[in-house]
Amino acid sequence: MDEVRCDVLVIGAGPAGSACAMTLAARGCAVVMVDQHTFPRDKVCGDALIPDAIQALRRLGVLEQVLAEAWKPQQVRCIAPSGRSVDFGATLAVLPRRRLDLLLVEAAINRGARFLSGLRFVQPVEAAAVGGRVVGADFQPSDQRNAHLHPVERVRARHTVLATGASTASLLAAGMATRREASAMAARLYVQWDSRRNDHDTASQGGALQVIWNKGLSPGYGWIFPGPRGVYNLGVGTFQSQPNADPKARNLREMFTGFVAGNAVAHRLLQEGSVLGRLKGAPLRSTLGGARWWRPGMLVCGEAAGSTYDFTGEGIGKALETGMLAAEAIVAGMSRQGAGEDPGPAYAASLEGLQTRFELYQRGNLINRSPWIAEVLVGLARASPRLRTRMGLLLEEKITPDALLSAMGLLRMMCARNLQG
Ligand SMILES: Cc1cc2nc3c(=O)[nH]c(=O)nc-3n(C[C@H](O)[C@H](O)[C@H](O)COP(=O)(O)OP(=O)(O)OC[C@H]3O[C@@H](n4cnc5c(N)ncnc54)[C@H](O)[C@@H]3O)c2cc1C
C-alpha cells in the first residue's frame, strides 16, 4: 500500500475543495487534494457566477484571472409566466466549469498544494485508539483497469476535509450522510451560436442571464445563460424542499423539451445554433442539510454539506466560502494548540452564521412552486425602480430575501400596486 502524509487531506477538487486547499497552502499547511477525475473535467452546472462567488474569488486572489476569460453579463432578466420581464443589475460572470475548476485547481497547486488525480475516495481511516477519529482516507484508482497496479492508496492527515459535492456515496462512505436523497435535480445543454454572425446580441437578448418561470417548469425554473465565445448554457431545474418530496419525480428531459418549445429565445438558439454534447443532469444538495458538518478529524464543506441555495440552485459562491471557512477553522485550531484543537465546533459555528440566509432561500422556493408570484413580482418591479434596486441588492447579499418573499411583504406589494394603479 502506498502511503502519503500531510497536515490536511482535501477530498474533492471542485470549488469547495480548491478554495480550502488554496487557503490552507497559502497559510503554510502541507495539503494534499485528491479527486476521482483528472483535470480539466466537466461538471454539470449553469456556470453562472453570482456576486457571492465573485466576492469569494476576489478573496482567493483569482478573480482577475477568471474575469479575463468569462462572459460578463450586466443584468439578470426575470421572465414571468406571461412573458413579461424585468431586468436588474448585478456583478455577474459566466465561465464553463471545465475551465473555472481547472483555474482553481491550478491556483491551489501554485500556492503549494499537492494534487493527486484519478483516485476515488473509498473510506476514511479511523484511529480506534483515539475514539475513531478520522486520520486520513483510503483511495482506489478511478479507472478500474489500473486497480491492480495500486490496490489502495492511503493518505494520512491530521485533518481531512470532505468536499465531494452532491455525491451521496461519498457522504455515506465517510459516515456523514443524514439524508440520501438530493434536494433538487437540474440539467443543462450547451449551444454554440455562430460568433461570426453579427446578431449575437439579438440571440442573447442583450447578454443578460435569463431566468424563466412558468407553470410547466414548476416547481423549478428554466435558464438561458450566455457564456464566452458565443456558447450558451440552457437548462432547467426542479426544486423541492418539502421533506420526502422526490425531485427525480419530474422528468428533466421532458421538462427541458417543454421549456424550449415555450421559450422563443431557447427555441431559436436550438434551431439556429449547434448543439454541443447532450443534455446532462445532476443532483443538488441544499439548505445546509443532509449531512453532518463535522466529526473528530473531519470537516464537510461545499455541496457535500448542502451549501447550494434552494430556489436558485446557485452554489459555487457558497462552496468557495465554506471551503475557506473550513480552512480558517483548521488554521485557527492549529495555532491555538500547537498540536491542533479539533476545528469542528468552530467550523460548525461559522456555518450556523450562514443558516438564516439558507432558510430564507428555502422559503424562496415558494416562487418555483407558485410561478404566479413571479408574475406579481415582475409586474411590481417593472413599475418600481426601488424594487429593481432591491432585487440587485438581494443578489449582492446586501439585503436578505425576507422583505421580498414574506407573505406580508407580497401582500404589501400587491396593495401598493393596487393603490398606484
Ligand atoms: C444543472 C446544474 C446547474 C447549476 N448551475 C449553477 C450556477 O449557474 N451557478 C452556481 O453557482 N451553481 C450552480 N449549480 C450548483 C453548483 O454546481 C454546485 O453548488 C457546486 O459545484 C458545488 O461545488 P463543490 O465544490 O461543493 O462540489 P463539486 O463541484 O461537485 O466538486 C466535487 C468534486 O469532488 C469529486 N468527487 C466526488 N466524489 C469523489 C470521490 N469518491 N473520490 C474523489 N473525488 C470525488 C468530484 O469529481 C468533483 O470534482 C448548478 C448545479 C447543477 C446540477
Coordinates of C-alpha atoms and ligand atoms in Angstrom, one line a residue:
M1 CA 0.0 0.0 0.0
D2 CA 1.3 3.4 -0.9
E3 CA 1.1 6.0 1.9
V4 CA 1.2 9.8 1.7
R5 CA 1.4 12.0 4.8
C6 CA 0.2 15.6 5.2
D7 CA -1.3 18.2 7.6
V8 CA -4.6 18.3 5.7
L9 CA -6.2 16.0 3.2
V10 CA -8.9 17.6 1.0
I11 CA -11.1 15.1 -0.9
G12 CA -12.7 16.6 -4.0
A13 CA -11.3 19.4 -6.2
G14 CA -14.4 21.3 -7.1
P15 CA -14.7 25.0 -5.9
A16 CA -15.1 24.0 -2.3
G17 CA -12.1 21.7 -2.2
S18 CA -9.8 24.0 -4.2
A19 CA -10.8 27.1 -2.1
C20 CA -10.0 25.1 1.0
A21 CA -6.7 23.7 -0.3
M22 CA -5.7 27.1 -1.6
T23 CA -6.3 28.9 1.7
L24 CA -4.5 26.2 3.7
A25 CA -1.5 26.0 1.4
A26 CA -1.2 29.8 1.4
R27 CA -1.0 29.6 5.3
G28 CA 1.9 27.1 5.1
C29 CA 0.0 23.9 5.7
A30 CA 1.1 20.7 3.9
V31 CA -2.1 20.0 1.8
V32 CA -2.9 17.0 -0.4
M33 CA -6.0 17.4 -2.5
V34 CA -7.4 14.3 -4.2
D35 CA -10.1 14.0 -7.0
Q36 CA -11.5 11.0 -8.8
H37 CA -11.1 12.8 -12.1
T38 CA -8.1 14.1 -14.0
F39 CA -8.5 17.8 -14.9
P40 CA -9.8 19.5 -16.8
R41 CA -13.0 17.7 -16.1
D42 CA -16.6 18.7 -16.9
K43 CA -19.2 19.5 -14.1
V44 CA -22.8 19.8 -14.9
C45 CA -23.7 23.4 -13.9
G46 CA -25.3 26.6 -15.2
D47 CA -21.8 28.1 -15.0
A48 CA -23.1 31.4 -13.6
L49 CA -21.0 33.3 -11.0
I50 CA -23.3 35.5 -8.9
P51 CA -22.0 38.1 -6.6
D52 CA -21.2 35.8 -3.6
A53 CA -18.9 33.8 -6.0
I54 CA -17.3 36.9 -7.4
Q55 CA -16.6 38.1 -3.9
A56 CA -15.1 34.7 -2.8
L57 CA -12.9 34.6 -6.0
R58 CA -11.7 38.1 -5.1
R59 CA -10.8 37.0 -1.6
L60 CA -8.9 34.0 -3.0
G61 CA -7.0 36.3 -5.4
V62 CA -8.1 34.6 -8.6
L63 CA -10.9 36.9 -9.7
E64 CA -8.9 38.8 -12.3
Q65 CA -7.9 35.6 -14.0
V66 CA -11.4 34.3 -14.0
L67 CA -12.9 37.5 -15.4
A68 CA -10.3 37.7 -18.1
E69 CA -11.9 34.6 -19.7
A70 CA -15.5 34.9 -18.6
W71 CA -18.6 36.4 -20.2
K72 CA -19.6 39.3 -18.1
P73 CA -23.4 40.0 -18.2
Q74 CA -24.5 43.2 -16.6
Q75 CA -28.1 42.2 -15.9
V76 CA -30.3 39.4 -14.7
R77 CA -33.6 39.1 -16.6
C78 CA -36.6 37.5 -14.7
I79 CA -39.3 36.3 -17.1
A80 CA -42.7 35.7 -15.7
P81 CA -45.3 33.1 -17.0
S82 CA -47.0 35.8 -19.2
G83 CA -43.6 36.5 -20.9
R84 CA -43.3 39.9 -19.2
S85 CA -39.8 40.5 -18.0
V86 CA -37.8 42.8 -15.8
D87 CA -34.0 43.4 -15.7
F88 CA -31.9 44.3 -12.7
G89 CA -28.2 44.9 -12.5
A90 CA -25.7 42.8 -10.5
T91 CA -22.0 41.8 -10.6
L92 CA -22.0 38.6 -12.7
A93 CA -19.9 36.3 -14.8
V94 CA -20.2 33.1 -16.7
L95 CA -17.3 30.7 -17.2
P96 CA -17.8 27.0 -18.1
R97 CA -16.9 24.8 -15.1
R98 CA -14.4 22.8 -17.1
R99 CA -12.3 26.0 -17.3
L100 CA -13.2 27.6 -13.9
D101 CA -12.4 24.4 -11.9
L102 CA -9.1 24.0 -13.7
L103 CA -8.1 27.6 -12.9
L104 CA -8.9 26.9 -9.2
V105 CA -7.0 23.6 -9.0
E106 CA -4.0 25.3 -10.7
A107 CA -4.2 28.2 -8.2
A108 CA -4.2 25.7 -5.3
I109 CA -1.1 23.9 -6.8
N110 CA 0.6 27.2 -7.3
R111 CA 0.1 28.0 -3.7
G112 CA 1.8 24.8 -2.7
A113 CA -1.0 22.1 -2.5
R114 CA -0.2 18.7 -3.9
F115 CA -2.8 17.3 -6.3
L116 CA -3.5 13.6 -6.8
S117 CA -6.0 13.0 -9.6
G118 CA -7.8 9.8 -10.8
L119 CA -8.2 8.4 -7.3
R120 CA -11.6 7.7 -5.8
F121 CA -12.2 8.1 -2.1
V122 CA -13.2 4.7 -0.6
Q123 CA -13.3 5.2 3.2
P124 CA -11.9 7.2 6.0
V125 CA -9.0 5.8 8.1
E126 CA -10.2 5.8 11.7
A127 CA -7.9 5.6 14.7
A128 CA -9.5 3.3 17.2
A129 CA -7.1 4.4 19.9
V130 CA -8.5 8.0 19.7
G131 CA -12.2 7.2 19.6
G132 CA -12.5 6.6 15.9
R133 CA -11.1 10.0 15.0
V134 CA -10.5 10.3 11.2
V135 CA -6.8 10.3 10.5
G136 CA -6.9 10.1 6.7
A137 CA -8.6 8.2 3.9
D138 CA -8.1 5.3 1.5
F139 CA -8.4 5.7 -2.3
Q140 CA -8.6 3.4 -5.3
P141 CA -7.8 4.3 -8.9
S142 CA -11.0 5.6 -10.6
D143 CA -10.0 3.6 -13.7
Q144 CA -10.5 0.0 -12.5
R145 CA -8.1 -1.2 -15.2
N146 CA -5.3 0.3 -13.1
A147 CA -6.6 -1.1 -9.8
H148 CA -4.1 -4.0 -9.7
L149 CA -1.2 -1.5 -10.0
H150 CA -2.2 0.5 -6.9
P151 CA -4.7 -1.6 -4.9
V152 CA -5.2 1.1 -2.3
E153 CA -3.5 4.4 -1.7
R154 CA -3.7 5.8 1.8
V155 CA -3.3 9.4 2.7
R156 CA -2.7 10.1 6.4
A157 CA -3.5 13.5 7.7
R158 CA -4.2 15.4 10.9
H159 CA -7.3 16.8 9.3
T160 CA -9.5 15.6 6.5
V161 CA -11.9 17.8 4.6
L162 CA -14.7 16.1 2.6
A163 CA -15.6 18.3 -0.4
T164 CA -17.1 15.7 -2.7
G165 CA -20.1 17.7 -3.9
A166 CA -23.6 16.2 -4.3
S167 CA -22.3 12.6 -4.3
T168 CA -24.3 10.7 -1.6
A169 CA -22.0 7.7 -2.0
S170 CA -19.0 9.7 -0.6
L171 CA -21.1 11.1 2.3
L172 CA -22.2 7.6 3.2
A173 CA -18.7 6.1 2.9
A174 CA -17.5 8.8 5.3
G175 CA -20.3 8.2 7.7
M176 CA -21.6 11.8 7.3
A177 CA -24.9 11.4 5.4
T178 CA -28.0 12.2 7.3
R179 CA -30.2 12.1 4.1
R180 CA -29.7 10.0 1.0
E181 CA -32.0 12.0 -1.3
A182 CA -30.8 15.0 -3.3
S183 CA -32.7 18.3 -2.7
A184 CA -33.0 19.1 -6.4
M185 CA -32.2 17.9 -9.9
A186 CA -31.1 20.1 -12.8
A187 CA -29.9 19.6 -16.4
R188 CA -28.1 21.7 -18.9
L189 CA -27.2 21.8 -22.6
Y190 CA -24.5 23.8 -24.3
V191 CA -25.4 25.5 -27.6
Q192 CA -22.9 27.3 -29.9
W193 CA -24.1 30.4 -31.6
D194 CA -22.0 31.2 -34.6
S195 CA -19.8 34.0 -33.3
R196 CA -19.3 35.3 -36.8
R197 CA -22.9 36.2 -37.1
N198 CA -23.4 39.8 -36.1
D199 CA -26.7 39.1 -34.4
H200 CA -25.2 37.5 -31.3
D201 CA -26.7 40.3 -29.3
T202 CA -30.2 39.6 -30.7
A203 CA -29.9 35.9 -29.8
S204 CA -28.7 36.6 -26.3
Q205 CA -31.3 39.4 -25.8
G206 CA -28.6 41.8 -24.8
G207 CA -26.4 39.3 -23.0
A208 CA -28.4 39.1 -19.7
L209 CA -28.7 36.0 -17.6
Q210 CA -32.3 34.9 -18.3
V211 CA -34.3 33.1 -15.6
I212 CA -37.8 31.9 -16.7
W213 CA -40.7 30.8 -14.5
N214 CA -44.0 29.2 -15.8
K215 CA -46.4 26.5 -14.8
G216 CA -44.8 23.9 -17.0
L217 CA -41.5 24.4 -15.2
S218 CA -42.9 24.4 -11.6
P219 CA -41.6 23.6 -9.0
G220 CA -38.5 24.8 -10.8
Y221 CA -37.3 27.3 -13.4
G222 CA -35.5 27.4 -16.8
W223 CA -32.4 29.4 -17.7
I224 CA -30.5 30.8 -20.6
F225 CA -27.0 31.9 -19.7
P226 CA -24.7 33.3 -22.4
G227 CA -21.1 32.3 -22.0
P228 CA -17.8 33.2 -23.6
R229 CA -17.3 32.7 -27.3
G230 CA -21.0 32.5 -28.1
V231 CA -21.6 29.3 -26.2
Y232 CA -24.9 29.3 -24.3
N233 CA -25.8 27.3 -21.3
L234 CA -29.5 26.4 -21.3
G235 CA -31.1 24.4 -18.5
V236 CA -34.0 23.5 -16.2
G237 CA -34.0 22.6 -12.6
T238 CA -36.7 21.3 -10.2
F239 CA -36.5 22.2 -6.6
Q240 CA -38.4 20.5 -3.7
S241 CA -37.6 21.3 -0.2
Q242 CA -40.6 19.6 1.4
P243 CA -39.4 16.5 3.3
N244 CA -39.9 13.3 1.4
A245 CA -40.5 15.0 -2.0
D246 CA -38.5 13.2 -4.6
P247 CA -37.0 15.8 -7.0
K248 CA -36.4 13.0 -9.5
A249 CA -40.1 12.6 -9.9
R250 CA -40.0 15.2 -12.7
N251 CA -38.5 14.0 -15.9
L252 CA -35.9 16.6 -16.7
R253 CA -35.7 15.7 -20.4
E254 CA -39.4 16.3 -20.8
M255 CA -39.2 19.5 -18.8
F256 CA -36.4 20.7 -21.0
T257 CA -38.3 19.9 -24.2
G258 CA -41.3 21.8 -22.9
F259 CA -39.1 24.7 -21.9
V260 CA -37.5 25.0 -25.3
A261 CA -40.9 24.7 -27.0
G262 CA -42.4 27.5 -24.9
N263 CA -39.5 30.0 -25.0
A264 CA -38.7 31.8 -28.2
V265 CA -35.1 32.6 -27.4
A266 CA -34.3 29.0 -26.3
H267 CA -36.2 27.7 -29.4
R268 CA -34.2 29.9 -31.7
L269 CA -30.9 29.0 -30.2
L270 CA -31.6 25.3 -30.7
Q271 CA -32.9 25.8 -34.2
E272 CA -30.1 28.0 -35.5
G273 CA -27.2 27.2 -33.2
S274 CA -25.2 24.0 -33.0
V275 CA -25.8 21.7 -30.0
L276 CA -22.6 20.8 -28.2
G277 CA -22.8 17.4 -26.5
R278 CA -26.0 16.3 -24.9
L279 CA -28.4 17.3 -22.2
K280 CA -26.8 16.3 -18.9
G281 CA -28.4 16.2 -15.4
A282 CA -27.1 16.2 -11.9
P283 CA -28.4 16.3 -8.4
L284 CA -28.0 19.3 -6.0
R285 CA -27.8 19.2 -2.2
S286 CA -29.1 22.4 -0.5
T287 CA -30.3 24.0 2.7
L288 CA -27.1 23.3 4.6
G289 CA -28.7 20.0 5.4
G290 CA -28.5 16.3 4.6
A291 CA -25.0 15.8 6.2
R292 CA -23.2 16.1 9.4
W293 CA -20.8 19.1 9.2
W294 CA -18.0 17.5 11.1
R295 CA -16.8 14.6 13.2
P296 CA -13.5 14.4 15.0
G297 CA -10.8 14.7 12.4
M298 CA -13.1 15.5 9.5
L299 CA -15.0 18.6 8.2
V300 CA -17.5 18.6 5.4
C301 CA -17.8 21.6 3.1
G302 CA -19.4 22.7 -0.2
E303 CA -22.3 20.9 -1.6
A304 CA -21.5 17.8 0.4
A305 CA -22.6 20.0 3.4
G306 CA -25.7 21.2 1.4
S307 CA -24.1 24.6 0.6
T308 CA -26.2 25.2 -2.6
Y309 CA -29.0 27.6 -2.3
D310 CA -32.6 26.4 -2.6
F311 CA -34.8 28.4 -5.0
T312 CA -32.0 29.5 -7.3
G313 CA -29.7 26.4 -7.2
E314 CA -26.7 28.7 -7.1
G315 CA -23.9 27.0 -5.2
I316 CA -20.4 28.0 -6.5
G317 CA -20.1 31.0 -4.2
K318 CA -21.1 29.2 -1.0
A319 CA -19.0 26.2 -1.9
L320 CA -16.0 28.5 -2.2
E321 CA -17.0 30.3 1.1
T322 CA -17.5 27.1 3.1
G323 CA -14.2 25.7 1.8
M324 CA -12.5 28.9 3.1
L325 CA -14.3 28.6 6.4
A326 CA -13.2 25.0 6.8
A327 CA -9.6 26.1 6.1
E328 CA -9.8 29.0 8.5
A329 CA -11.2 26.8 11.3
I330 CA -8.3 24.3 10.8
V331 CA -5.6 27.0 10.8
A332 CA -7.1 28.7 13.9
G333 CA -7.3 25.3 15.7
M334 CA -3.6 24.5 14.8
S335 CA -2.4 27.9 16.1
R336 CA -4.4 27.7 19.3
Q337 CA -2.9 24.5 20.5
G338 CA 0.3 23.6 18.6
A339 CA -0.8 20.0 18.1
G340 CA -4.2 21.1 17.0
E341 CA -7.6 21.7 18.6
D342 CA -10.4 20.0 16.8
P343 CA -11.7 22.6 14.4
G344 CA -15.2 21.0 14.2
P345 CA -17.1 23.2 16.7
A346 CA -15.6 26.5 15.4
Y347 CA -16.4 25.4 11.8
A348 CA -20.0 24.5 12.8
A349 CA -20.4 27.9 14.4
S350 CA -19.4 29.6 11.2
L351 CA -21.9 27.6 9.1
E352 CA -24.6 28.4 11.6
G353 CA -23.9 32.1 10.8
L354 CA -25.0 31.4 7.2
Q355 CA -28.1 29.4 8.2
T356 CA -30.6 32.3 8.2
R357 CA -29.8 33.1 4.6
F358 CA -30.2 29.5 3.6
E359 CA -33.6 29.3 5.4
L360 CA -34.8 32.4 3.5
Y361 CA -33.7 30.9 0.2
Q362 CA -35.7 27.8 1.1
R363 CA -38.7 30.0 1.6
G364 CA -38.0 31.5 -1.8
N365 CA -38.8 28.1 -3.3
L366 CA -42.4 29.3 -3.0
I367 CA -41.8 31.2 -6.3
N368 CA -40.8 27.9 -8.0
R369 CA -43.9 26.2 -6.7
S370 CA -46.2 29.1 -7.4
P371 CA -45.0 30.9 -10.5
W372 CA -47.9 33.4 -10.2
I373 CA -45.7 35.1 -7.5
A374 CA -43.1 35.7 -10.2
E375 CA -45.8 37.3 -12.3
V376 CA -46.7 39.6 -9.4
L377 CA -43.0 40.4 -8.6
V378 CA -42.1 41.1 -12.2
G379 CA -45.2 43.3 -12.6
L380 CA -44.3 45.3 -9.5
A381 CA -40.6 45.5 -10.3
R382 CA -41.4 46.9 -13.8
A383 CA -43.2 49.7 -12.1
S384 CA -40.8 50.3 -9.3
P385 CA -37.1 51.2 -9.8
R386 CA -36.7 50.9 -6.0
L387 CA -37.8 47.2 -6.1
R388 CA -35.4 46.6 -9.0
T389 CA -32.6 48.0 -7.0
R390 CA -33.6 45.8 -4.1
M391 CA -33.6 42.7 -6.3
G392 CA -30.0 43.6 -7.2
L393 CA -29.1 44.2 -3.6
L394 CA -30.6 40.8 -2.7
L395 CA -28.4 39.1 -5.2
E396 CA -25.4 41.1 -4.0
E397 CA -26.3 39.7 -0.5
K398 CA -26.6 43.2 0.8
I399 CA -30.2 42.6 2.0
T400 CA -32.0 39.4 2.9
P401 CA -34.8 37.9 0.8
D402 CA -37.4 38.1 3.5
A403 CA -38.6 41.6 2.5
L404 CA -39.2 40.4 -1.0
L405 CA -40.7 37.0 -0.2
S406 CA -42.6 37.0 3.0
A407 CA -46.4 36.7 2.7
M408 CA -46.9 40.0 4.3
G409 CA -44.3 41.6 2.0
L410 CA -46.1 40.2 -1.0
L411 CA -49.5 41.5 0.3
R412 CA -48.0 44.9 0.9
M413 CA -46.6 44.9 -2.6
M414 CA -49.9 43.9 -4.1
C415 CA -51.7 46.6 -2.1
A416 CA -49.2 49.2 -3.2
R417 CA -49.7 48.2 -6.8
N418 CA -53.5 48.5 -6.5
L419 CA -53.2 51.9 -4.9
Q420 CA -50.8 53.1 -7.6
G421 CA -53.0 51.6 -10.4
Ligands
LIG1 C1 -27.5 21.7 -13.7 C2 -26.9 22.5 -12.6 C3 -26.8 23.9 -12.7 C4 -26.2 24.6 -11.8 N1 -26.0 26.0 -12.0 C5 -25.3 26.7 -11.2 C6 -24.9 28.0 -11.5 O1 -25.2 28.5 -12.6 N2 -24.3 28.8 -10.6 C7 -23.9 28.2 -9.4 O2 -23.3 29.0 -8.5 N3 -24.2 27.0 -9.0 C8 -24.8 26.2 -9.9 N4 -25.1 24.8 -9.6 C9 -24.6 24.3 -8.3 C10 -23.1 24.1 -8.4 O3 -22.8 23.2 -9.5 C11 -22.6 23.4 -7.1 O4 -23.1 24.2 -6.0 C12 -21.1 23.4 -7.0 O5 -20.5 22.6 -8.0 C13 -20.7 22.8 -5.6 O6 -19.2 22.8 -5.6 P1 -18.5 21.7 -4.7 O7 -17.0 22.0 -4.8 O8 -19.1 21.6 -3.4 O9 -18.8 20.3 -5.5 P2 -18.4 19.8 -6.9 O10 -18.2 21.0 -7.8 O11 -19.4 18.8 -7.3 O12 -17.0 19.1 -6.8 C14 -16.9 17.9 -6.1 C15 -15.6 17.2 -6.6 O13 -15.5 16.0 -5.8 C16 -15.1 15.0 -6.6 N5 -15.5 13.7 -6.0 C17 -16.8 13.3 -5.8 N6 -16.8 12.1 -5.3 C18 -15.5 11.7 -5.1 C19 -14.8 10.5 -4.7 N7 -15.5 9.5 -4.2 N8 -13.5 10.5 -4.7 C20 -12.7 11.5 -5.2 N9 -13.3 12.7 -5.6 C21 -14.6 12.7 -5.6 C22 -15.8 15.3 -7.9 O14 -15.1 14.6 -9.0 C23 -15.7 16.8 -8.0 O15 -14.5 17.2 -8.7 C24 -25.7 24.0 -10.6 C25 -25.9 22.7 -10.4 C26 -26.4 21.9 -11.4 C27 -26.6 20.4 -11.2

